[in-house]
PDB file of C-alpha atoms (C1' of nucleotides) in Angstrom:
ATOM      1  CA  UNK A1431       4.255 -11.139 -24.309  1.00 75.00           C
ATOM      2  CA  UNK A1432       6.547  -8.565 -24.871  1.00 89.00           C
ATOM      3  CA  UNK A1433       8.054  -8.342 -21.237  1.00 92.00           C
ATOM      4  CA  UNK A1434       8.385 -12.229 -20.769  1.00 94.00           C
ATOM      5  CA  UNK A1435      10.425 -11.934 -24.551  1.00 95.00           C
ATOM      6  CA  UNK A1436      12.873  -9.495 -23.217  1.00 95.00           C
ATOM      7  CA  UNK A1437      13.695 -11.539 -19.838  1.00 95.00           C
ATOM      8  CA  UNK A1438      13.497 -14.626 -21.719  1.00 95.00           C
ATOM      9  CA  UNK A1439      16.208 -13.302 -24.260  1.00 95.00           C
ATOM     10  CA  UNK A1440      18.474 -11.855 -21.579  1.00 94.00           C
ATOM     11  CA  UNK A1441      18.131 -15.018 -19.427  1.00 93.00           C
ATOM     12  CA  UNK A1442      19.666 -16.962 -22.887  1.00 94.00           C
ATOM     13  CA  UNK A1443      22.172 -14.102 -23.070  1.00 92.00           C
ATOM     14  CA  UNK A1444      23.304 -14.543 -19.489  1.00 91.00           C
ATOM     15  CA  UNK A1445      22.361 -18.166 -18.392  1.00 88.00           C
ATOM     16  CA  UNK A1446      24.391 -18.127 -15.253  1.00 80.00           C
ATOM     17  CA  UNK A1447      22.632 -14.571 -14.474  1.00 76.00           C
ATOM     18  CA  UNK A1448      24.425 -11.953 -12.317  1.00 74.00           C
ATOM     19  CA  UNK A1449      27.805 -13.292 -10.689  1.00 64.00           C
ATOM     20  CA  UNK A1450      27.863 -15.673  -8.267  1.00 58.00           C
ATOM     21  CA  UNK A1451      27.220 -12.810  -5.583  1.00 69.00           C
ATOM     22  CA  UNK A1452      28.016 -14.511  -1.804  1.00 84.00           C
ATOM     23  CA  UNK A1453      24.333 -14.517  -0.369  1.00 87.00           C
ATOM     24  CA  UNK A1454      25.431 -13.878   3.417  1.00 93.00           C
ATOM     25  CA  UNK A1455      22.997 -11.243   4.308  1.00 95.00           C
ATOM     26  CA  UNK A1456      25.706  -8.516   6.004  1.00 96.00           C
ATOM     27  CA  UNK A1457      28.302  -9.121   3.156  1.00 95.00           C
ATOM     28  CA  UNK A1458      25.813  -8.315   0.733  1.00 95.00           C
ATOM     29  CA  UNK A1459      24.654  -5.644   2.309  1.00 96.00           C
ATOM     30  CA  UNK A1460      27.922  -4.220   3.031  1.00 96.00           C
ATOM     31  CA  UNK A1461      29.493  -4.956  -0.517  1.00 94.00           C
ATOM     32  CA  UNK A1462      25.903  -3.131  -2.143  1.00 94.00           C
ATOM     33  CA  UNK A1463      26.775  -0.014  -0.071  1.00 95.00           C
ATOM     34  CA  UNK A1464      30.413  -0.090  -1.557  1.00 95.00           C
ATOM     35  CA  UNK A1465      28.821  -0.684  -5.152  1.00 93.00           C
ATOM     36  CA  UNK A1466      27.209   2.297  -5.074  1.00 94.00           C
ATOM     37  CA  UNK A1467      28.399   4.675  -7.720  1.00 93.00           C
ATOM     38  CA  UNK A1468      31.333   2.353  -8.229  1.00 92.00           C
ATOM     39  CA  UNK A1469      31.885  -0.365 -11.115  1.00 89.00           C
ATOM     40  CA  UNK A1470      31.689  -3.735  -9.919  1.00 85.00           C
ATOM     41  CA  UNK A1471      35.133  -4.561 -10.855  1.00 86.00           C
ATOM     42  CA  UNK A1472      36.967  -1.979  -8.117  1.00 90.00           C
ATOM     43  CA  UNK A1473      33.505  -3.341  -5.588  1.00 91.00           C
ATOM     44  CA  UNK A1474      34.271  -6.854  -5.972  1.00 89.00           C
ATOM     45  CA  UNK A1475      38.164  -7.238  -4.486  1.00 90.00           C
ATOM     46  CA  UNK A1476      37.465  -4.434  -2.513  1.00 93.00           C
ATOM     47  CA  UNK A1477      34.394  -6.291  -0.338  1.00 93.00           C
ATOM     48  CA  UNK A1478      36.589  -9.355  -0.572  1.00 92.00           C
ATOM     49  CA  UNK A1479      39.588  -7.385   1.067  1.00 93.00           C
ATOM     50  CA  UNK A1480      37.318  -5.980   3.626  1.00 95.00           C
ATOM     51  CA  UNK A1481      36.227  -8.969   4.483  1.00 95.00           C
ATOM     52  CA  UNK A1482      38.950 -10.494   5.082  1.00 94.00           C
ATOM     53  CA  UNK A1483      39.961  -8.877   7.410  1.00 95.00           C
ATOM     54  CA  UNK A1484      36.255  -7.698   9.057  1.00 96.00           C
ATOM     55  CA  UNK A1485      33.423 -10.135   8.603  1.00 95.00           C
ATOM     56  CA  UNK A1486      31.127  -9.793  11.515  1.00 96.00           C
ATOM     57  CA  UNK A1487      29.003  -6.372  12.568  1.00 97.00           C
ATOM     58  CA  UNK A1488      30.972  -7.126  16.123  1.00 96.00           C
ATOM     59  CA  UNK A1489      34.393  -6.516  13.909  1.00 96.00           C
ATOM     60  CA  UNK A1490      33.501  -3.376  11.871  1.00 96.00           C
ATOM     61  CA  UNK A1491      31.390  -1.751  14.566  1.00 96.00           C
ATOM     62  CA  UNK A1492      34.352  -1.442  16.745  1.00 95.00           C
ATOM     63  CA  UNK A1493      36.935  -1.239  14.009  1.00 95.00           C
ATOM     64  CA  UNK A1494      39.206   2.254  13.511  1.00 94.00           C
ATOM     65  CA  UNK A1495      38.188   4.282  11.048  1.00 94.00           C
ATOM     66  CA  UNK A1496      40.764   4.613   9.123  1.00 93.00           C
ATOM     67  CA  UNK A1497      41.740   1.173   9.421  1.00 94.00           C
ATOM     68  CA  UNK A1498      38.796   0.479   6.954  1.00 95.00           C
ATOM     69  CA  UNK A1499      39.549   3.999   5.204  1.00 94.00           C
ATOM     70  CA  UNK A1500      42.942   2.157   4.170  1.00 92.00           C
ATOM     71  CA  UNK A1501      40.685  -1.083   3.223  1.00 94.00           C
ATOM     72  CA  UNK A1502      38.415   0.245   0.577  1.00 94.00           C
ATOM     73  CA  UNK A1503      39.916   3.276  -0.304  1.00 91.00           C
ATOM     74  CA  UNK A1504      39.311   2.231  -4.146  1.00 91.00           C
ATOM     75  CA  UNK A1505      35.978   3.131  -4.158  1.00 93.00           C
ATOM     76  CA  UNK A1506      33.894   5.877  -4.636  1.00 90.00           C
ATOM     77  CA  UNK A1507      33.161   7.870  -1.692  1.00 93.00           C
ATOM     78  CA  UNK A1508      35.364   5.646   0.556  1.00 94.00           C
ATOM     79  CA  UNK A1509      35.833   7.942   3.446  1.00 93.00           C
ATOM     80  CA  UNK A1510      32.089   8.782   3.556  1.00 93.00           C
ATOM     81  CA  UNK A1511      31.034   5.623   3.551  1.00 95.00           C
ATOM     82  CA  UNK A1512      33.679   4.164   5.602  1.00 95.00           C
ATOM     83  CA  UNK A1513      32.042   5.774   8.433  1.00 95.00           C
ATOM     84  CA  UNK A1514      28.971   5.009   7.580  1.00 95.00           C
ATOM     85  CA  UNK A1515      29.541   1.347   7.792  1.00 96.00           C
ATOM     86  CA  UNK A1516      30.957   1.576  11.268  1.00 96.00           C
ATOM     87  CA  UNK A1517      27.245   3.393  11.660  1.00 96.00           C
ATOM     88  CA  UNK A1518      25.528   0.701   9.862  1.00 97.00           C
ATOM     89  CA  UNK A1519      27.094  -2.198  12.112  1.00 97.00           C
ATOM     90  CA  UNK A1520      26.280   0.175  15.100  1.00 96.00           C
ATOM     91  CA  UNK A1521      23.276   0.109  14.422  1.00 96.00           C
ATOM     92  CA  UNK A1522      22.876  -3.341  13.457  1.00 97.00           C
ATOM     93  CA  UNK A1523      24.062  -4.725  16.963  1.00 97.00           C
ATOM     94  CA  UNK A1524      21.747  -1.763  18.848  1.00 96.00           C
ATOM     95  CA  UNK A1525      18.571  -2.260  17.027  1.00 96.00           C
ATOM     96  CA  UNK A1526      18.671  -5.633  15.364  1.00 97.00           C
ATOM     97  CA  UNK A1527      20.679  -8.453  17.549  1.00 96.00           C
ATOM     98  CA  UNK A1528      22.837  -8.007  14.851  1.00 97.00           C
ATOM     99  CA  UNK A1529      20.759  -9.459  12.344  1.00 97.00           C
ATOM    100  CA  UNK A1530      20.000  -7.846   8.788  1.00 97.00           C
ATOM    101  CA  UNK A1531      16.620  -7.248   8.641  1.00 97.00           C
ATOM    102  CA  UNK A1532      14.587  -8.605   5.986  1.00 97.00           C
ATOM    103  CA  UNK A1533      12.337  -5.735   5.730  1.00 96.00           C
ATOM    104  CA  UNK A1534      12.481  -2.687   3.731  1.00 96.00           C
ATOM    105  CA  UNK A1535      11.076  -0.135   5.796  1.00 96.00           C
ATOM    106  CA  UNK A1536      14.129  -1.396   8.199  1.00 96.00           C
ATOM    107  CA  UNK A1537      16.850  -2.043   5.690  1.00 97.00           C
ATOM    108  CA  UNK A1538      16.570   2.059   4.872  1.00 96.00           C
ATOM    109  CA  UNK A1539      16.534   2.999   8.392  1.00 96.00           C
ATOM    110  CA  UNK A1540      20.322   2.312   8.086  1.00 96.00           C
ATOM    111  CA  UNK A1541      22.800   5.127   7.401  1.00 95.00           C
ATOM    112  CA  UNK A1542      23.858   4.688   3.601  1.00 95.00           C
ATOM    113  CA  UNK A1543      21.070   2.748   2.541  1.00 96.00           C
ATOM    114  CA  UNK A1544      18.436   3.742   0.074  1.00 95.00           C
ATOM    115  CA  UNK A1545      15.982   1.588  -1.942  1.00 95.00           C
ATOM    116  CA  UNK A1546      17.878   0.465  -4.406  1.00 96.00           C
ATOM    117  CA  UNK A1547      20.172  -1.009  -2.112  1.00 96.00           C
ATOM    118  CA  UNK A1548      17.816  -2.421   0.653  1.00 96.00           C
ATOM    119  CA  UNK A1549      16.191  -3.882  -2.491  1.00 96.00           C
ATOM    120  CA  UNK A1550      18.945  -5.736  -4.118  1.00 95.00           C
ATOM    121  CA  UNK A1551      20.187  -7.199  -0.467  1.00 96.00           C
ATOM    122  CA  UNK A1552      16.275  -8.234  -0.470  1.00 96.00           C
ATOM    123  CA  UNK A1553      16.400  -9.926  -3.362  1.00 94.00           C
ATOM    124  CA  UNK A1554      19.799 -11.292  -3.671  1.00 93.00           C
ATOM    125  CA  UNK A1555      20.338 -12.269  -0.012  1.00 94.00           C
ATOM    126  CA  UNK A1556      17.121 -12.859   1.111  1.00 96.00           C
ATOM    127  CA  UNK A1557      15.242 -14.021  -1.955  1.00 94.00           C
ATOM    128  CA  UNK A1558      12.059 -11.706  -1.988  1.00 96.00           C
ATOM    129  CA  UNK A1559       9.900 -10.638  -4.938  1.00 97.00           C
ATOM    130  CA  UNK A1560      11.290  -7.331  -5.450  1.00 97.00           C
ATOM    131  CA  UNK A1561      12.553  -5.130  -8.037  1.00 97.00           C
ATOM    132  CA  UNK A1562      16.019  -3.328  -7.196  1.00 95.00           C
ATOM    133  CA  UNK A1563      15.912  -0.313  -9.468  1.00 95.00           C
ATOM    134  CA  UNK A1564      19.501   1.015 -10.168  1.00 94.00           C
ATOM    135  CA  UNK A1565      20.334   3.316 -13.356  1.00 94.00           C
ATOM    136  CA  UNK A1566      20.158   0.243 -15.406  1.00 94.00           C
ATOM    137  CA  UNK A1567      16.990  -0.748 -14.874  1.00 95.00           C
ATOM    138  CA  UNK A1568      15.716   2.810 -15.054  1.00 95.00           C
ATOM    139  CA  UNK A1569      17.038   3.542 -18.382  1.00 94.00           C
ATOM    140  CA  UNK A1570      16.862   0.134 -20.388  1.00 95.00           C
ATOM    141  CA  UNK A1571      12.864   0.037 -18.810  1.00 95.00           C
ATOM    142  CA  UNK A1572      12.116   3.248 -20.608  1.00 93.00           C
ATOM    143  CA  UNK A1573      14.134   2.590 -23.068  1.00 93.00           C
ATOM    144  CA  UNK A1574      12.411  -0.266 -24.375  1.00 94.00           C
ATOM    145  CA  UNK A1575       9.048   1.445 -23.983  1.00 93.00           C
ATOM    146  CA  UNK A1576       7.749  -0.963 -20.689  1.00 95.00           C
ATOM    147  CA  UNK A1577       6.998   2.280 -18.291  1.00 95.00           C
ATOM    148  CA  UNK A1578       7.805   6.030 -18.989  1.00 93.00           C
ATOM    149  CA  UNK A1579       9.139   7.151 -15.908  1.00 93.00           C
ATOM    150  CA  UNK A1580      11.240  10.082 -14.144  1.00 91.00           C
ATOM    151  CA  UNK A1581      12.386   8.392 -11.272  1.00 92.00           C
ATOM    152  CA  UNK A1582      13.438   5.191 -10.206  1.00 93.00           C
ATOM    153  CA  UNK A1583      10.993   5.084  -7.780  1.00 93.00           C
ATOM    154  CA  UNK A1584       8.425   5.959 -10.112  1.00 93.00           C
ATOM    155  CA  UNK A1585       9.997   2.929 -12.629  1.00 95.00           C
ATOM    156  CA  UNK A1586       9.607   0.689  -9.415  1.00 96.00           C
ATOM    157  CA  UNK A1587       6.109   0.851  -9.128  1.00 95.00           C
ATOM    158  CA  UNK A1588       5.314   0.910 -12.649  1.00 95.00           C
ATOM    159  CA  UNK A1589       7.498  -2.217 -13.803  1.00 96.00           C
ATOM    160  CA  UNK A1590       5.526  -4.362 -11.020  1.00 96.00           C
ATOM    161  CA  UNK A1591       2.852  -3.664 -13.082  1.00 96.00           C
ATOM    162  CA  UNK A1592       4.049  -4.602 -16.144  1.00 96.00           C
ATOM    163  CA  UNK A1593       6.258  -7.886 -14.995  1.00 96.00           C
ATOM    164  CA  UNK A1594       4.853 -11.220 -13.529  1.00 96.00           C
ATOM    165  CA  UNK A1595       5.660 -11.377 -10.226  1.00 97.00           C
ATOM    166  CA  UNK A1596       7.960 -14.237 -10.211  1.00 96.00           C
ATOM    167  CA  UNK A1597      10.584 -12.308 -12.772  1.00 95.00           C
ATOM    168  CA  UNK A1598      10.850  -9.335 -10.136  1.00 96.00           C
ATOM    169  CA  UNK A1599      14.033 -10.504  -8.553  1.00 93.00           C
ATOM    170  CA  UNK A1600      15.792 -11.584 -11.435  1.00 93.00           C
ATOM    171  CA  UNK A1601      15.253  -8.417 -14.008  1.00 93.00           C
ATOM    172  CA  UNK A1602      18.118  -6.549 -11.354  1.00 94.00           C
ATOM    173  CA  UNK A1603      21.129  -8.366 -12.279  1.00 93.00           C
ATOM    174  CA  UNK A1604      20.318  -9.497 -16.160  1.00 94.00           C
ATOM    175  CA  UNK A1605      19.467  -5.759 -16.904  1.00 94.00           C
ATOM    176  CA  UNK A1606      22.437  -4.806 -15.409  1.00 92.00           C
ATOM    177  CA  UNK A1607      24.793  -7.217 -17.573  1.00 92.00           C
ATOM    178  CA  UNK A1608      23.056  -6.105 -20.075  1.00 94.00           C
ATOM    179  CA  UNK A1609      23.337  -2.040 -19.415  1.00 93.00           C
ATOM    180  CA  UNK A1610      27.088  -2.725 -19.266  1.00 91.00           C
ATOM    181  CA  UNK A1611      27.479  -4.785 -22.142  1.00 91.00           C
ATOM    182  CA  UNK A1612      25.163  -3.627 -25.162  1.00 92.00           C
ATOM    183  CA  UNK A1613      22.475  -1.117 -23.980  1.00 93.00           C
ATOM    184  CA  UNK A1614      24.831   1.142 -22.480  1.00 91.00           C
ATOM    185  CA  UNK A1615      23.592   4.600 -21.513  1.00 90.00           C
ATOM    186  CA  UNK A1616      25.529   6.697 -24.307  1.00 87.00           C
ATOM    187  CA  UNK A1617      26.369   4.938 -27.362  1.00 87.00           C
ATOM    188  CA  UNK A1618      24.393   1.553 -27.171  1.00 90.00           C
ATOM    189  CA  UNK A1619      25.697  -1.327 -29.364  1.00 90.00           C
ATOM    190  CA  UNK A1620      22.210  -1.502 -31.244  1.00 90.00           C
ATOM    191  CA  UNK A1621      23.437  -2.754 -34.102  1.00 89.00           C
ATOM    192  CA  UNK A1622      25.013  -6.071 -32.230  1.00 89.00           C
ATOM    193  CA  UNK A1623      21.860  -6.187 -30.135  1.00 92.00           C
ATOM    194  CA  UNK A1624      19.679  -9.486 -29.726  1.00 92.00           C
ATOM    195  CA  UNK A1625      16.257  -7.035 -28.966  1.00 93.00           C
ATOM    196  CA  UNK A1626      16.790  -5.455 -32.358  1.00 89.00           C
ATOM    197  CA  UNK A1627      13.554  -6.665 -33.723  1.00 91.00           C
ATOM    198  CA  UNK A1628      11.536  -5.760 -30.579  1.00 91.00           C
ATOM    199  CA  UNK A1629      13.331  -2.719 -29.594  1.00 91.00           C
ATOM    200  CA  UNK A1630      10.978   0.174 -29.593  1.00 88.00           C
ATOM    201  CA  UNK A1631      14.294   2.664 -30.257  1.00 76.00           C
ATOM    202  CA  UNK A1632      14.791   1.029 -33.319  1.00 60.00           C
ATOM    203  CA  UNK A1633      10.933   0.630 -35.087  1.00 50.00           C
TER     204      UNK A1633
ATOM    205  C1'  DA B 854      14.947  20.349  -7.208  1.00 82.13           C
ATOM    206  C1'  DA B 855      19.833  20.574  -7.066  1.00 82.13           C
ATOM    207  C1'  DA B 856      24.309  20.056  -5.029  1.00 82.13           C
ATOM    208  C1'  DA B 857      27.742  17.250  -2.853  1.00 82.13           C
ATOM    209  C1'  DC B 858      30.387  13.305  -2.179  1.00 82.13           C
ATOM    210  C1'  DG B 859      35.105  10.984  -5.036  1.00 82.13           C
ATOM    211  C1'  DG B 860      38.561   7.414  -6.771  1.00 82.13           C
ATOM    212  C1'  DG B 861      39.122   4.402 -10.822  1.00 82.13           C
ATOM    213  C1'  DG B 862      38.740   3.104 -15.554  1.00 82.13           C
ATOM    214  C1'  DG B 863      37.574   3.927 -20.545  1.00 82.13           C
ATOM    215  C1'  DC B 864      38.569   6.603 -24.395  1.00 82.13           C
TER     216       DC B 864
ATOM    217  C1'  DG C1485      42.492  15.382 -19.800  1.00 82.13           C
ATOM    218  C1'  DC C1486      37.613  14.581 -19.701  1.00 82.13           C
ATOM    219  C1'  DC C1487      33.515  11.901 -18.756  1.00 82.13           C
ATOM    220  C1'  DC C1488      30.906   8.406 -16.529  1.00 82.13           C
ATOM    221  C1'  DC C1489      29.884   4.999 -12.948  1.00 82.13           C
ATOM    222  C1'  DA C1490      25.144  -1.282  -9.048  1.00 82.13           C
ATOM    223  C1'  DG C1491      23.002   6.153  -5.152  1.00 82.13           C
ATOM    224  C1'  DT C1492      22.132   8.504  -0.958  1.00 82.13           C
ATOM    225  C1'  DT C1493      22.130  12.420   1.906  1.00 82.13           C
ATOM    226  C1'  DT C1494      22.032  17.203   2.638  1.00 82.13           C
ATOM    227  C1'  DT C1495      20.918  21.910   1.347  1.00 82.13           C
TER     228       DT C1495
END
DNA sequence: AAAACGGGGGC
DNA sequence: GCCCCAGTTTT
């Protein structure tokens, strides 16, 4: 059907799918709160720098502020969320033995983290059948006419509808390559595109 | 429902 | 120089 087409296209458009993300449970979740708002190419070196130097909740709960101010200070929001992942660690050690939990209504208990991001570290790190709704996935969903949604929590519920189960954790990353690449928010490359027979823009 | 947070990269 | 970006929290 239409829905299995589109995955099925973007999975031959991107056969090693997104990156090869590290699947440790606190870098991921750590690097996903960095990503927000922020292209992956300042996120990427940035996590890795961090890291380096602070890879446990034990490290970056106690660290100085502005030590890790100086560490990602490339990315969006940096001083904001520099705090806030002292807070998350924190919280992490208090509440959870230091453990990411692999549960949403836990995962957004945490300061900084919403449900896109408790989503993707669900999915990515912990390999769950969920669908991490970002702008992306918003926009190319309605876009090509699977839901007609307002929100991306709306676009959530309505795309588990519309696509089998076992495709939920996997439409994240291949509709994100694909948002940056060719169905970009403002000027889409629809005349290079691979859904140009399908495309409901387009018919 | 709307504003605020914010530096980096593309054009 | 202007606009947008793997959102979330606060007003």
């Amino acid at each position: 059907m239409y829905v299995e087409q589109i995955i099925s296209r973007l999975k031959e458009l991107y056969p090693e799918g997104y990156l090869q993300v590290n699947r440790d449970p606190f870098y991921l979740l750590i690097s996903t709160v960095l990503s927000q708002r922020t292209r992956d190419e300042v996120t990427i070196p940035t996590s890795q720098r961090l890291f380096s130097v602070l890879d446990t909740p034990e490290k970056m709960a106690t660290a100085d502020v502005d030590e890790i101010q100086e560490l990602i200070r490339d990315v969006g929001f940096y001083k904001v969320k520099s705090q806030r992942l002292i807070d998350i660690s924190r919280m992490l050690l208090d509440e959870y033995e230091g453990i990411v939990p692999d549960d949403i209504n836990e995962l957004v208990k945490l300061p900084g983290v919403g449900r896109k991001t408790a989503n993707c570290v669900l999915s990515y790190a912990f390999d769950k059948d969920v669908i991490a709704v970002d702008t992306h996935v918003h926009r190319i969903s309605n876009r090509m006419g699977l839901v007609e949604t307002d929100t991306p929590e709306e676009t959530e519920i309505e795309l588990e509808k519309v696509v089998p189960k076992d495709m939920w954790k996997e439409i994240n990353g291949l509709m994100v390559l694909f948002g940056k690449s060719i169905c970009k928010p403002v000027s889409p490359k629809c005349d290079k595109c691979i859904m140009n027979d399908i495309c409901p823009k387009l018919i």
